[in-house]
Amino acid sequence: MPTSSRDSGKPKYLQIADDLVQQIKEKVLAPGDQVPSEADLMKKYGASQGTVRKAFAELRATGLIETRHGKGSYVKRRPAVRRKSSDRFRRSHRTAGKAAYLAEAEQAGSTPSVSVLYVGPVEAPEEIAERLSVPVGEKVLARRRLYFSDGTPTEEAISYLPWDIARDIPELFEENPGGGGIYARLEEHGHTLKELTETVRVRLATKQEVASLSLSPGSPIIHLTRNAESEAGRVIEVCDTYMAADQFVLEYRIPAGD
């Protein structure tokens, strides 16, 4: 087994993980390279499948690799996207024609893209109805998107808007609502944003999320919920975003004054 004598006191799975980390740091496994499969590592290190799987779990915890559902594990090409809550929804970004995700991904040095999965009417589920202050089952506009960074899916988002607002803004029914995204269109039609409230939870991905985000089973995701309130005091959009936890850093600036 190609590990040094100083590792002899460590469990075998840690020895394997440490060896792979060293290979990544020394660029033996370069960014974008596929990590050897379980079968290859079992043969190379003379280890059981359970031991190799523990090694992979340790390696994923370092944040150096990403596992793509059904495709294997790869050395990460890029740093995590940094989401700055105090900056991402500035009106200046919207007037410059950039939606938040696209601006953030570009700052991280990756190539962003988006696939629109659905745009159209749905009946408001109970939680969404409560957040929008509409009756359960009332018609609302839903917009479901899948976001990519360098071709890898990183987050899925579903927005809901009250029908009496959305029906008068035809761009909201288009796959591409135009520069600055849906918030720019809302403000152009008199619904000026006053405040956005976000709640962050971390949990294990569901089977559907594992498939859509190309994750390995048991991967953590960030579930971020957001309510957008207008100056009129009405919540005019709510959004649920499901994010691959190892692809993002959430940054918050909190005033300490009165």
CSV table of C-alpha atoms in Angstrom, one decimal:
chain,number,residue,atom,x,y,z
A,1,MET,CA,0.0,0.0,0.0
A,2,PRO,CA,1.6,3.3,-1.0
A,3,THR,CA,1.5,5.2,2.3
A,4,SER,CA,4.3,6.2,4.6
A,5,SER,CA,5.4,4.4,7.7
A,6,ARG,CA,4.2,7.4,9.8
A,7,ASP,CA,0.6,6.6,8.8
A,8,SER,CA,0.8,3.0,10.1
A,9,GLY,CA,-1.1,3.9,13.3
A,10,LYS,CA,-4.1,5.4,11.4
A,11,PRO,CA,-7.1,3.4,10.3
A,12,LYS,CA,-6.7,2.2,6.7
A,13,TYR,CA,-9.5,4.4,5.4
A,14,LEU,CA,-7.8,7.5,6.7
A,15,GLN,CA,-4.5,6.4,5.1
A,16,ILE,CA,-6.2,6.1,1.8
A,17,ALA,CA,-8.0,9.5,2.1
A,18,ASP,CA,-4.7,11.2,3.2
A,19,ASP,CA,-2.9,9.7,0.2
A,20,LEU,CA,-5.6,10.9,-2.2
A,21,VAL,CA,-5.5,14.4,-0.6
A,22,GLN,CA,-1.7,14.5,-1.2
A,23,GLN,CA,-2.1,13.5,-4.8
A,24,ILE,CA,-4.6,16.3,-5.3
A,25,LYS,CA,-2.3,18.9,-3.6
A,26,GLU,CA,0.6,17.7,-5.7
A,27,LYS,CA,-1.6,17.9,-8.9
A,28,VAL,CA,-1.0,14.1,-9.5
A,29,LEU,CA,-4.8,14.3,-9.6
A,30,ALA,CA,-5.4,17.6,-11.3
A,31,PRO,CA,-8.5,19.8,-11.2
A,32,GLY,CA,-11.2,18.1,-13.3
A,33,ASP,CA,-9.6,14.7,-13.1
A,34,GLN,CA,-11.7,11.7,-12.2
A,35,VAL,CA,-10.8,10.1,-8.9
A,36,PRO,CA,-10.1,6.4,-9.2
A,37,SER,CA,-13.2,4.2,-8.8
A,38,GLU,CA,-14.0,2.1,-5.7
A,39,ALA,CA,-12.9,-1.0,-7.5
A,40,ASP,CA,-9.6,0.6,-8.6
A,41,LEU,CA,-8.9,1.8,-5.0
A,42,MET,CA,-9.8,-1.6,-3.5
A,43,LYS,CA,-7.2,-3.2,-5.8
A,44,LYS,CA,-4.6,-0.6,-5.3
A,45,TYR,CA,-4.7,-0.5,-1.5
A,46,GLY,CA,-5.8,-4.0,-0.8
A,47,ALA,CA,-8.9,-2.7,1.0
A,48,SER,CA,-12.5,-3.7,1.3
A,49,GLN,CA,-15.3,-1.8,-0.3
A,50,GLY,CA,-16.5,-0.6,3.1
A,51,THR,CA,-13.0,0.8,3.9
A,52,VAL,CA,-12.8,2.6,0.5
A,53,ARG,CA,-16.3,4.1,0.9
A,54,LYS,CA,-15.2,5.5,4.3
A,55,ALA,CA,-12.1,6.9,2.6
A,56,PHE,CA,-14.4,8.6,0.0
A,57,ALA,CA,-16.5,10.1,2.8
A,58,GLU,CA,-13.4,11.6,4.4
A,59,LEU,CA,-12.3,12.9,1.0
A,60,ARG,CA,-15.7,14.6,0.3
A,61,ALA,CA,-15.5,16.2,3.7
A,62,THR,CA,-12.3,18.1,2.7
A,63,GLY,CA,-14.3,19.8,-0.1
A,64,LEU,CA,-11.6,18.9,-2.7
A,65,ILE,CA,-13.8,16.6,-4.8
A,66,GLU,CA,-17.3,16.5,-6.1
A,67,THR,CA,-19.4,13.4,-6.7
A,68,ARG,CA,-21.7,13.4,-9.7
A,69,HIS,CA,-24.6,11.0,-9.5
A,70,GLY,CA,-23.9,8.0,-11.7
A,71,LYS,CA,-20.7,9.4,-13.1
A,72,GLY,CA,-18.1,9.1,-10.3
A,73,SER,CA,-16.0,11.6,-8.3
A,74,TYR,CA,-13.9,14.4,-9.7
A,75,VAL,CA,-11.3,16.9,-8.4
A,76,LYS,CA,-13.0,20.3,-8.1
A,77,ARG,CA,-12.1,22.8,-10.8
A,78,ARG,CA,-13.3,25.9,-9.0
A,79,PRO,CA,-13.8,27.6,-5.6
A,80,ALA,CA,-17.3,27.7,-4.1
A,81,VAL,CA,-19.6,30.5,-5.2
A,82,ARG,CA,-19.7,33.1,-2.5
A,83,ARG,CA,-23.2,34.5,-1.9
A,84,LYS,CA,-23.1,37.9,-0.2
A,85,SER,CA,-26.5,38.6,1.3
A,86,SER,CA,-25.8,42.3,1.7
A,87,ASP,CA,-24.9,42.7,-1.9
A,88,ARG,CA,-26.6,40.1,-4.2
A,89,PHE,CA,-30.0,41.9,-4.5
A,90,ARG,CA,-28.8,45.5,-4.9
A,91,ARG,CA,-30.9,47.5,-7.3
A,92,SER,CA,-27.7,48.5,-9.1
A,93,HIS,CA,-27.2,44.9,-10.2
A,94,ARG,CA,-30.7,44.8,-11.6
A,95,THR,CA,-30.3,48.1,-13.5
A,96,ALA,CA,-27.1,46.8,-14.9
A,97,GLY,CA,-29.0,43.9,-16.3
A,98,LYS,CA,-27.5,41.1,-14.2
A,99,ALA,CA,-29.4,38.6,-12.1
A,100,ALA,CA,-27.8,37.6,-8.8
A,101,TYR,CA,-26.7,34.1,-9.7
A,102,LEU,CA,-25.0,35.1,-12.9
A,103,ALA,CA,-23.0,37.9,-11.3
A,104,GLU,CA,-21.9,35.6,-8.4
A,105,ALA,CA,-20.8,32.8,-10.6
A,106,GLU,CA,-18.8,35.1,-12.9
A,107,GLN,CA,-17.0,36.5,-9.8
A,108,ALA,CA,-16.1,33.0,-8.8
A,109,GLY,CA,-14.4,32.5,-12.2
A,110,SER,CA,-16.9,30.0,-13.5
A,111,THR,CA,-19.3,30.0,-16.5
A,112,PRO,CA,-22.9,30.2,-15.4
A,113,SER,CA,-26.0,29.0,-17.2
A,114,VAL,CA,-29.6,28.3,-16.5
A,115,SER,CA,-32.2,25.8,-17.7
A,116,VAL,CA,-35.9,26.8,-17.2
A,117,LEU,CA,-37.8,23.7,-16.2
A,118,TYR,CA,-41.3,25.2,-15.9
A,119,VAL,CA,-43.1,28.5,-16.1
A,120,GLY,CA,-46.8,28.7,-15.7
A,121,PRO,CA,-49.8,28.6,-13.3
A,122,VAL,CA,-50.0,26.2,-10.3
A,123,GLU,CA,-52.3,25.9,-7.3
A,124,ALA,CA,-50.6,27.4,-4.3
A,125,PRO,CA,-49.5,24.7,-1.7
A,126,GLU,CA,-50.3,25.4,1.9
A,127,GLU,CA,-46.9,26.8,2.9
A,128,ILE,CA,-46.6,28.9,-0.3
A,129,ALA,CA,-50.1,30.3,0.2
A,130,GLU,CA,-49.3,31.3,3.8
A,131,ARG,CA,-46.2,33.1,2.7
A,132,LEU,CA,-48.0,34.9,-0.1
A,133,SER,CA,-51.1,35.6,2.1
A,134,VAL,CA,-53.4,34.0,-0.5
A,135,PRO,CA,-55.9,31.1,0.0
A,136,VAL,CA,-54.6,27.6,-0.3
A,137,GLY,CA,-55.1,26.3,-3.9
A,138,GLU,CA,-55.4,29.8,-5.4
A,139,LYS,CA,-53.7,30.2,-8.8
A,140,VAL,CA,-50.1,31.6,-8.6
A,141,LEU,CA,-47.3,31.8,-11.2
A,142,ALA,CA,-44.5,29.3,-10.7
A,143,ARG,CA,-41.0,29.6,-12.2
A,144,ARG,CA,-38.7,26.6,-11.7
A,145,ARG,CA,-35.1,26.9,-12.8
A,146,LEU,CA,-31.9,24.7,-12.6
A,147,TYR,CA,-28.6,26.6,-12.4
A,148,PHE,CA,-25.3,25.4,-13.7
A,149,SER,CA,-21.7,26.3,-13.1
A,150,ASP,CA,-19.2,25.1,-15.8
A,151,GLY,CA,-21.9,22.7,-16.9
A,152,THR,CA,-22.4,21.1,-13.4
A,153,PRO,CA,-25.8,21.7,-11.8
A,154,THR,CA,-25.4,23.5,-8.5
A,155,GLU,CA,-28.9,24.8,-7.4
A,156,GLU,CA,-32.6,24.5,-8.2
A,157,ALA,CA,-34.9,27.3,-7.5
A,158,ILE,CA,-38.7,27.7,-7.6
A,159,SER,CA,-40.4,31.1,-7.4
A,160,TYR,CA,-44.0,31.8,-6.8
A,161,LEU,CA,-45.8,35.1,-7.5
A,162,PRO,CA,-49.4,36.2,-6.8
A,163,TRP,CA,-51.5,35.8,-10.0
A,164,ASP,CA,-53.1,39.3,-9.8
A,165,ILE,CA,-49.6,40.8,-10.0
A,166,ALA,CA,-48.0,38.3,-12.5
A,167,ARG,CA,-50.8,38.4,-15.0
A,168,ASP,CA,-50.1,42.0,-15.9
A,169,ILE,CA,-46.4,41.5,-16.5
A,170,PRO,CA,-46.0,39.4,-19.6
A,171,GLU,CA,-42.2,39.1,-19.3
A,172,LEU,CA,-42.7,36.9,-16.2
A,173,PHE,CA,-44.2,34.2,-18.4
A,174,GLU,CA,-41.1,34.1,-20.6
A,175,GLU,CA,-38.3,31.7,-20.0
A,176,ASN,CA,-36.0,34.7,-20.0
A,177,PRO,CA,-37.7,37.6,-18.3
A,178,GLY,CA,-35.0,40.0,-19.4
A,179,GLY,CA,-32.0,41.8,-17.9
A,180,GLY,CA,-32.0,42.0,-14.1
A,181,GLY,CA,-34.4,39.1,-13.8
A,182,ILE,CA,-38.0,39.1,-12.4
A,183,TYR,CA,-37.2,41.6,-9.7
A,184,ALA,CA,-36.3,44.2,-12.4
A,185,ARG,CA,-39.6,43.5,-14.2
A,186,LEU,CA,-41.6,43.8,-11.0
A,187,GLU,CA,-40.1,47.1,-10.1
A,188,GLU,CA,-40.6,48.4,-13.7
A,189,HIS,CA,-44.3,47.8,-13.1
A,190,GLY,CA,-44.5,49.7,-9.9
A,191,HIS,CA,-43.8,46.9,-7.3
A,192,THR,CA,-40.7,48.5,-5.7
A,193,LEU,CA,-38.9,46.1,-3.4
A,194,LYS,CA,-38.5,47.1,0.2
A,195,GLU,CA,-37.0,44.1,2.0
A,196,LEU,CA,-36.0,40.4,1.4
A,197,THR,CA,-36.1,37.9,4.2
A,198,GLU,CA,-34.1,34.7,3.9
A,199,THR,CA,-34.2,31.5,6.1
A,200,VAL,CA,-31.4,29.0,5.8
A,201,ARG,CA,-31.6,25.3,6.6
A,202,VAL,CA,-29.2,22.4,6.0
A,203,ARG,CA,-30.4,18.9,5.5
A,204,LEU,CA,-29.8,15.7,3.5
A,205,ALA,CA,-30.8,15.8,-0.1
A,206,THR,CA,-33.9,13.9,-1.2
A,207,LYS,CA,-33.8,11.4,-4.0
A,208,GLN,CA,-35.2,14.0,-6.4
A,209,GLU,CA,-32.6,16.5,-5.3
A,210,VAL,CA,-29.8,13.9,-5.6
A,211,ALA,CA,-30.9,13.3,-9.2
A,212,SER,CA,-31.4,16.9,-10.3
A,213,LEU,CA,-28.2,18.2,-8.7
A,214,SER,CA,-26.1,15.1,-9.7
A,215,LEU,CA,-25.2,14.5,-6.0
A,216,SER,CA,-24.2,11.3,-4.2
A,217,PRO,CA,-26.7,9.8,-1.9
A,218,GLY,CA,-26.5,11.3,1.6
A,219,SER,CA,-25.1,14.6,0.4
A,220,PRO,CA,-26.1,17.7,2.3
A,221,ILE,CA,-28.0,20.6,0.7
A,222,ILE,CA,-28.8,24.1,1.7
A,223,HIS,CA,-32.5,24.8,1.6
A,224,LEU,CA,-32.9,28.6,1.4
A,225,THR,CA,-36.3,30.2,1.5
A,226,ARG,CA,-36.8,33.9,0.6
A,227,ASN,CA,-39.8,36.3,0.8
A,228,ALA,CA,-39.6,39.5,-1.2
A,229,GLU,CA,-41.8,42.3,0.3
A,230,SER,CA,-42.7,45.5,-1.6
A,231,GLU,CA,-42.8,49.0,-0.3
A,232,ALA,CA,-46.6,48.6,-0.2
A,233,GLY,CA,-46.0,46.0,2.5
A,234,ARG,CA,-47.1,43.0,0.4
A,235,VAL,CA,-45.0,39.8,-0.2
A,236,ILE,CA,-44.9,39.8,-4.0
A,237,GLU,CA,-42.6,36.8,-4.5
A,238,VAL,CA,-41.4,33.8,-2.5
A,239,CYS,CA,-38.6,31.4,-3.6
A,240,ASP,CA,-37.3,28.1,-2.4
A,241,THR,CA,-33.7,27.3,-3.5
A,242,TYR,CA,-32.0,24.0,-3.1
A,243,MET,CA,-28.2,24.3,-3.2
A,244,ALA,CA,-25.4,21.7,-3.3
A,245,ALA,CA,-23.9,22.5,0.1
A,246,ASP,CA,-20.3,22.1,-1.0
A,247,GLN,CA,-20.7,24.5,-3.9
A,248,PHE,CA,-21.6,27.7,-1.9
A,249,VAL,CA,-20.4,29.9,0.9
A,250,LEU,CA,-23.1,32.0,2.4
A,251,GLU,CA,-21.9,35.4,3.7
A,252,TYR,CA,-24.0,37.7,5.8
A,253,ARG,CA,-23.2,41.2,7.0
A,254,ILE,CA,-25.1,42.1,10.2
A,255,PRO,CA,-25.1,45.7,11.5
A,256,ALA,CA,-24.1,45.9,15.2
A,257,GLY,CA,-25.5,49.4,15.9
A,258,ASP,CA,-28.9,50.5,17.1
